[in-house]
Amino acid sequence: MQIKGSTVLITGANRGIGGEFVRQLQARGAGKIYATARDTDSIHLLGGVEGVEVLGLDITDDDQIEAVAARAVDVDLLINNAGVASGADLLAGDLEVIRREFEINFFGALKMTRAFAPVLGANGGGAVLNVLSAASWFSAPGATSYAASKAAAWSLTDATRVLLAAQGTEVLGLHMALVDTDMTAGIDAPKTHPADVVAAALDGIEQSRTEVLADPITVGLKSGLHLDPAARYGTRPNP
């Protein structure tokens, strides 16, 4: 689909990748942008920008999702960007924290897609973009809960692509390694700029692609999925 003239709804539009989506969509001529976030104060400046409507939305709240879907009936591109990284350990971490991570990273995207699938269908099909992660395919200490939630979201992306094909809705998964945002501020490692990630994602939408790998690390991880896990991780558990 073409970005120019489209009507887009973005979750988690208040900062980082979400804020960059708003900026680049405007630059590419999107007709209207619904910029949503749980805390609308964090995106209040966008309210004065022509073509941008700021909406409060907690994607774990069913009533709020229903209200936003009833309001934004002109959407033809849904960007499921909102996400969290708790750092929780799947075996030793607080289960409530882990559940919260899944509620946002997996169930939030699922609920938004369920709510907007009829809207997209009524508007000609359109597209869904799910912001995923290279952690969909690789788990590491300090991100095991996050990785599990993103792996689930990757499977969700494939499943909804199958289910929405009949109504002409394209579904794109965006994978990337570390991106220079607030979420990764405490990590000393190479990072991709949000502008580069978003540009690749929007190019992917316009090219009707099903998957975008936004950096060389992610490309490498995806290319090794056929290998035995011991080879991919470089370790074996103690006998």
mmCIF file of C-alpha atoms in Angstrom:
data_model
loop_
_atom_site.group_PDB
_atom_site.id
_atom_site.type_symbol
_atom_site.label_atom_id
_atom_site.label_comp_id
_atom_site.label_asym_id
_atom_site.label_seq_id
_atom_site.Cartn_x
_atom_site.Cartn_y
_atom_site.Cartn_z
ATOM 1 C CA MET A 1 0.000 0.000 0.000
ATOM 2 C CA GLN A 2 1.005 3.612 -0.440
ATOM 3 C CA ILE A 3 1.751 5.831 2.551
ATOM 4 C CA LYS A 4 0.711 9.041 0.788
ATOM 5 C CA GLY A 5 -2.886 9.831 1.612
ATOM 6 C CA SER A 6 -3.239 6.936 4.062
ATOM 7 C CA THR A 7 -4.811 7.106 7.516
ATOM 8 C CA VAL A 8 -2.565 5.604 10.164
ATOM 9 C CA LEU A 9 -2.934 4.671 13.818
ATOM 10 C CA ILE A 10 0.233 4.189 15.865
ATOM 11 C CA THR A 11 0.387 2.771 19.377
ATOM 12 C CA GLY A 12 3.151 3.975 21.666
ATOM 13 C CA ALA A 13 3.624 7.115 19.586
ATOM 14 C CA ASN A 14 5.029 9.202 22.413
ATOM 15 C CA ARG A 15 8.751 8.583 21.957
ATOM 16 C CA GLY A 16 11.511 6.576 20.308
ATOM 17 C CA ILE A 17 10.413 4.517 17.331
ATOM 18 C CA GLY A 18 6.776 5.559 17.724
ATOM 19 C CA GLY A 19 7.588 9.254 17.588
ATOM 20 C CA GLU A 20 9.799 8.654 14.571
ATOM 21 C CA PHE A 21 6.921 6.909 12.803
ATOM 22 C CA VAL A 22 4.818 10.049 13.250
ATOM 23 C CA ARG A 23 7.543 12.279 11.797
ATOM 24 C CA GLN A 24 8.305 10.088 8.789
ATOM 25 C CA LEU A 25 4.669 9.362 7.994
ATOM 26 C CA GLN A 26 4.069 13.105 7.826
ATOM 27 C CA ALA A 27 7.076 13.518 5.561
ATOM 28 C CA ARG A 28 5.742 10.818 3.233
ATOM 29 C CA GLY A 29 2.358 12.498 2.947
ATOM 30 C CA ALA A 30 0.104 10.425 5.183
ATOM 31 C CA GLY A 31 -3.349 11.997 5.140
ATOM 32 C CA LYS A 32 -4.119 11.557 8.821
ATOM 33 C CA ILE A 33 -2.273 10.112 11.805
ATOM 34 C CA TYR A 34 -3.799 8.955 15.076
ATOM 35 C CA ALA A 35 -0.921 9.174 17.564
ATOM 36 C CA THR A 36 -1.833 7.140 20.633
ATOM 37 C CA ALA A 37 -0.198 6.549 23.983
ATOM 38 C CA ARG A 38 -1.209 5.667 27.507
ATOM 39 C CA ASP A 39 0.077 9.052 28.687
ATOM 40 C CA THR A 40 -1.113 11.717 26.272
ATOM 41 C CA ASP A 41 0.870 14.402 28.123
ATOM 42 C CA SER A 42 4.008 12.862 26.647
ATOM 43 C CA ILE A 43 2.779 13.547 23.105
ATOM 44 C CA HIS A 44 0.857 16.769 23.697
ATOM 45 C CA LEU A 45 3.041 18.730 21.261
ATOM 46 C CA LEU A 46 1.779 16.583 18.404
ATOM 47 C CA GLY A 47 -1.722 17.840 19.060
ATOM 48 C CA GLY A 48 -0.888 21.089 17.316
ATOM 49 C CA VAL A 49 0.457 19.413 14.203
ATOM 50 C CA GLU A 50 -1.845 19.417 11.199
ATOM 51 C CA GLY A 51 -3.112 15.962 10.323
ATOM 52 C CA VAL A 52 -2.223 14.453 13.724
ATOM 53 C CA GLU A 53 -4.863 13.552 16.300
ATOM 54 C CA VAL A 54 -3.653 12.553 19.751
ATOM 55 C CA LEU A 55 -5.658 9.845 21.522
ATOM 56 C CA GLY A 56 -5.199 8.296 24.933
ATOM 57 C CA LEU A 57 -4.886 4.525 24.654
ATOM 58 C CA ASP A 58 -3.738 1.838 27.063
ATOM 59 C CA ILE A 59 -3.564 -1.286 24.897
ATOM 60 C CA THR A 60 -4.197 -3.489 27.941
ATOM 61 C CA ASP A 61 -7.586 -1.818 28.485
ATOM 62 C CA ASP A 62 -10.340 -3.448 26.421
ATOM 63 C CA ASP A 63 -12.749 -0.528 26.831
ATOM 64 C CA GLN A 64 -10.182 1.985 25.594
ATOM 65 C CA ILE A 65 -9.358 -0.167 22.576
ATOM 66 C CA GLU A 66 -13.042 -0.449 21.713
ATOM 67 C CA ALA A 67 -13.525 3.309 22.041
ATOM 68 C CA VAL A 68 -10.529 4.120 19.833
ATOM 69 C CA ALA A 69 -11.625 1.609 17.170
ATOM 70 C CA ALA A 70 -15.084 3.187 17.144
ATOM 71 C CA ARG A 71 -13.567 6.637 16.685
ATOM 72 C CA ALA A 72 -10.826 5.885 14.156
ATOM 73 C CA VAL A 73 -13.034 4.224 11.540
ATOM 74 C CA ASP A 74 -10.987 5.614 8.632
ATOM 75 C CA VAL A 75 -7.737 3.784 9.467
ATOM 76 C CA ASP A 76 -6.110 1.777 6.695
ATOM 77 C CA LEU A 77 -2.704 1.255 8.335
ATOM 78 C CA LEU A 78 -2.327 -0.006 11.910
ATOM 79 C CA ILE A 79 1.133 0.159 13.484
ATOM 80 C CA ASN A 80 1.420 -1.972 16.624
ATOM 81 C CA ASN A 81 4.470 -0.287 18.093
ATOM 82 C CA ALA A 82 3.804 -0.093 21.852
ATOM 83 C CA GLY A 83 6.028 -2.419 23.843
ATOM 84 C CA VAL A 84 7.974 -2.865 27.063
ATOM 85 C CA ALA A 85 11.180 -4.592 28.124
ATOM 86 C CA SER A 86 11.082 -5.457 31.811
ATOM 87 C CA GLY A 87 14.376 -7.307 32.087
ATOM 88 C CA ALA A 88 12.531 -10.056 33.957
ATOM 89 C CA ASP A 89 14.017 -13.540 34.253
ATOM 90 C CA LEU A 90 11.542 -16.209 33.118
ATOM 91 C CA LEU A 91 12.579 -18.614 35.897
ATOM 92 C CA ALA A 92 13.295 -16.259 38.788
ATOM 93 C CA GLY A 93 11.379 -13.098 37.873
ATOM 94 C CA ASP A 94 8.109 -11.798 39.259
ATOM 95 C CA LEU A 95 5.303 -13.558 37.387
ATOM 96 C CA GLU A 96 3.131 -10.452 37.472
ATOM 97 C CA VAL A 97 5.869 -8.495 35.705
ATOM 98 C CA ILE A 98 6.201 -11.250 33.115
ATOM 99 C CA ARG A 99 2.434 -11.340 32.588
ATOM 100 C CA ARG A 100 2.426 -7.567 32.131
ATOM 101 C CA GLU A 101 5.115 -7.876 29.461
ATOM 102 C CA PHE A 102 3.015 -10.416 27.576
ATOM 103 C CA GLU A 103 -0.129 -8.310 28.046
ATOM 104 C CA ILE A 104 1.546 -5.429 26.219
ATOM 105 C CA ASN A 105 3.888 -7.084 23.729
ATOM 106 C CA PHE A 106 1.603 -9.943 22.685
ATOM 107 C CA PHE A 107 -1.984 -9.488 23.828
ATOM 108 C CA GLY A 108 -1.929 -5.734 23.197
ATOM 109 C CA ALA A 109 -1.012 -6.261 19.549
ATOM 110 C CA LEU A 110 -3.544 -9.087 19.280
ATOM 111 C CA LYS A 111 -6.366 -7.008 20.748
ATOM 112 C CA MET A 112 -5.573 -4.049 18.513
ATOM 113 C CA THR A 113 -5.519 -6.265 15.426
ATOM 114 C CA ARG A 114 -8.811 -7.912 16.377
ATOM 115 C CA ALA A 115 -10.410 -4.501 16.944
ATOM 116 C CA PHE A 116 -9.147 -2.948 13.712
ATOM 117 C CA ALA A 117 -9.420 -5.919 11.351
ATOM 118 C CA PRO A 118 -13.035 -4.998 10.462
ATOM 119 C CA VAL A 119 -12.037 -1.354 10.041
ATOM 120 C CA LEU A 120 -9.190 -2.251 7.686
ATOM 121 C CA GLY A 121 -11.422 -4.603 5.735
ATOM 122 C CA ALA A 122 -14.092 -1.947 5.320
ATOM 123 C CA ASN A 123 -11.446 0.477 4.035
ATOM 124 C CA GLY A 124 -10.129 -1.809 1.322
ATOM 125 C CA GLY A 125 -7.760 -4.063 3.238
ATOM 126 C CA GLY A 126 -4.839 -1.851 4.152
ATOM 127 C CA ALA A 127 -2.003 -3.155 6.294
ATOM 128 C CA VAL A 128 -0.821 -4.009 9.793
ATOM 129 C CA LEU A 129 2.771 -3.436 10.882
ATOM 130 C CA ASN A 130 3.949 -5.221 14.030
ATOM 131 C CA VAL A 131 7.117 -3.864 15.625
ATOM 132 C CA LEU A 132 8.935 -7.004 16.762
ATOM 133 C CA SER A 133 12.586 -7.643 17.616
ATOM 134 C CA ALA A 134 15.611 -9.757 16.818
ATOM 135 C CA ALA A 135 14.859 -11.172 20.276
ATOM 136 C CA SER A 136 12.019 -13.021 18.549
ATOM 137 C CA TRP A 137 14.733 -15.516 17.587
ATOM 138 C CA PHE A 138 17.400 -15.137 20.282
ATOM 139 C CA SER A 139 17.134 -15.169 24.072
ATOM 140 C CA ALA A 140 19.801 -13.789 26.400
ATOM 141 C CA PRO A 141 20.165 -13.203 30.154
ATOM 142 C CA GLY A 142 18.383 -9.995 31.092
ATOM 143 C CA ALA A 143 15.845 -10.341 28.298
ATOM 144 C CA THR A 144 14.350 -13.825 28.558
ATOM 145 C CA SER A 145 10.807 -12.684 29.321
ATOM 146 C CA TYR A 146 11.042 -10.022 26.629
ATOM 147 C CA ALA A 147 12.323 -12.556 24.098
ATOM 148 C CA ALA A 148 9.503 -14.969 24.861
ATOM 149 C CA SER A 149 6.906 -12.232 24.442
ATOM 150 C CA LYS A 150 8.401 -11.107 21.132
ATOM 151 C CA ALA A 151 8.602 -14.689 19.878
ATOM 152 C CA ALA A 152 4.885 -14.958 20.608
ATOM 153 C CA ALA A 153 4.295 -11.674 18.768
ATOM 154 C CA TRP A 154 6.240 -13.012 15.771
ATOM 155 C CA SER A 155 3.948 -16.043 15.659
ATOM 156 C CA LEU A 156 0.972 -13.698 16.009
ATOM 157 C CA THR A 157 2.215 -11.766 12.988
ATOM 158 C CA ASP A 158 2.346 -14.907 10.845
ATOM 159 C CA ALA A 159 -1.038 -16.088 12.100
ATOM 160 C CA THR A 160 -2.830 -12.821 11.438
ATOM 161 C CA ARG A 161 -1.246 -12.589 7.994
ATOM 162 C CA VAL A 162 -2.890 -15.912 7.158
ATOM 163 C CA LEU A 163 -6.231 -14.942 8.686
ATOM 164 C CA LEU A 164 -6.442 -11.474 7.117
ATOM 165 C CA ALA A 165 -5.307 -12.421 3.623
ATOM 166 C CA ALA A 166 -8.879 -13.037 2.473
ATOM 167 C CA GLN A 167 -9.866 -9.423 3.148
ATOM 168 C CA GLY A 168 -6.775 -8.070 1.419
ATOM 169 C CA THR A 169 -4.965 -6.884 4.558
ATOM 170 C CA GLU A 170 -1.179 -7.129 4.389
ATOM 171 C CA VAL A 171 0.724 -7.919 7.607
ATOM 172 C CA LEU A 172 4.367 -6.929 8.020
ATOM 173 C CA GLY A 173 6.769 -7.907 10.789
ATOM 174 C CA LEU A 174 9.591 -5.474 11.656
ATOM 175 C CA HIS A 175 12.609 -7.017 13.363
ATOM 176 C CA MET A 176 15.646 -5.157 14.672
ATOM 177 C CA ALA A 177 18.429 -5.484 17.216
ATOM 178 C CA LEU A 178 19.282 -2.644 19.607
ATOM 179 C CA VAL A 179 17.861 0.747 18.641
ATOM 180 C CA ASP A 180 19.026 4.033 20.162
ATOM 181 C CA THR A 181 15.961 4.805 22.306
ATOM 182 C CA ASP A 182 15.182 5.307 25.988
ATOM 183 C CA MET A 183 14.562 1.560 26.303
ATOM 184 C CA THR A 184 18.225 0.784 25.539
ATOM 185 C CA ALA A 185 19.813 3.825 27.201
ATOM 186 C CA GLY A 186 21.661 1.733 29.788
ATOM 187 C CA ILE A 187 23.134 -0.744 27.291
ATOM 188 C CA ASP A 188 26.660 -0.168 25.984
ATOM 189 C CA ALA A 189 26.521 -1.784 22.548
ATOM 190 C CA PRO A 190 26.112 -0.783 18.898
ATOM 191 C CA LYS A 191 22.655 0.622 18.161
ATOM 192 C CA THR A 192 20.697 1.537 15.061
ATOM 193 C CA HIS A 193 19.149 4.999 14.800
ATOM 194 C CA PRO A 194 15.331 4.998 15.014
ATOM 195 C CA ALA A 195 15.130 6.945 11.745
ATOM 196 C CA ASP A 196 16.828 4.120 9.858
ATOM 197 C CA VAL A 197 14.533 1.482 11.376
ATOM 198 C CA VAL A 198 11.373 3.435 10.568
ATOM 199 C CA ALA A 199 12.496 4.256 7.028
ATOM 200 C CA ALA A 200 13.090 0.554 6.371
ATOM 201 C CA ALA A 201 9.670 -0.312 7.817
ATOM 202 C CA LEU A 202 7.792 2.240 5.728
ATOM 203 C CA ASP A 203 9.661 1.156 2.608
ATOM 204 C CA GLY A 204 8.564 -2.393 3.428
ATOM 205 C CA ILE A 205 4.925 -1.332 3.653
ATOM 206 C CA GLU A 206 5.070 0.427 0.308
ATOM 207 C CA GLN A 207 6.748 -2.616 -1.258
ATOM 208 C CA SER A 208 4.114 -4.995 0.195
ATOM 209 C CA ARG A 209 6.765 -7.006 1.993
ATOM 210 C CA THR A 210 5.954 -9.465 4.773
ATOM 211 C CA GLU A 211 9.128 -8.948 6.793
ATOM 212 C CA VAL A 212 11.770 -6.267 7.298
ATOM 213 C CA LEU A 213 15.139 -6.956 8.927
ATOM 214 C CA ALA A 214 16.414 -3.526 9.868
ATOM 215 C CA ASP A 215 20.113 -4.134 10.590
ATOM 216 C CA PRO A 216 22.966 -6.592 9.906
ATOM 217 C CA ILE A 217 22.751 -8.252 13.344
ATOM 218 C CA THR A 218 19.113 -9.119 12.730
ATOM 219 C CA VAL A 219 19.898 -10.413 9.252
ATOM 220 C CA GLY A 220 22.558 -12.671 10.754
ATOM 221 C CA LEU A 221 20.273 -14.030 13.460
ATOM 222 C CA LYS A 222 17.505 -14.799 10.976
ATOM 223 C CA SER A 223 19.912 -16.557 8.623
ATOM 224 C CA GLY A 224 20.992 -18.907 11.422
ATOM 225 C CA LEU A 225 17.553 -20.136 12.440
ATOM 226 C CA HIS A 226 18.091 -23.419 10.606
ATOM 227 C CA LEU A 227 21.072 -24.249 12.830
ATOM 228 C CA ASP A 228 20.945 -26.371 15.967
ATOM 229 C CA PRO A 229 20.380 -24.113 19.009
ATOM 230 C CA ALA A 230 23.741 -25.190 20.445
ATOM 231 C CA ALA A 231 25.425 -23.809 17.335
ATOM 232 C CA ARG A 232 23.403 -20.580 17.346
ATOM 233 C CA TYR A 233 24.077 -19.866 21.012
ATOM 234 C CA GLY A 234 27.608 -21.255 21.045
ATOM 235 C CA THR A 235 27.048 -23.137 24.307
ATOM 236 C CA ARG A 236 25.691 -26.406 25.609
ATOM 237 C CA PRO A 237 24.130 -26.966 29.031
ATOM 238 C CA ASN A 238 26.238 -28.817 31.572
ATOM 239 C CA PRO A 239 25.537 -32.579 31.542
#
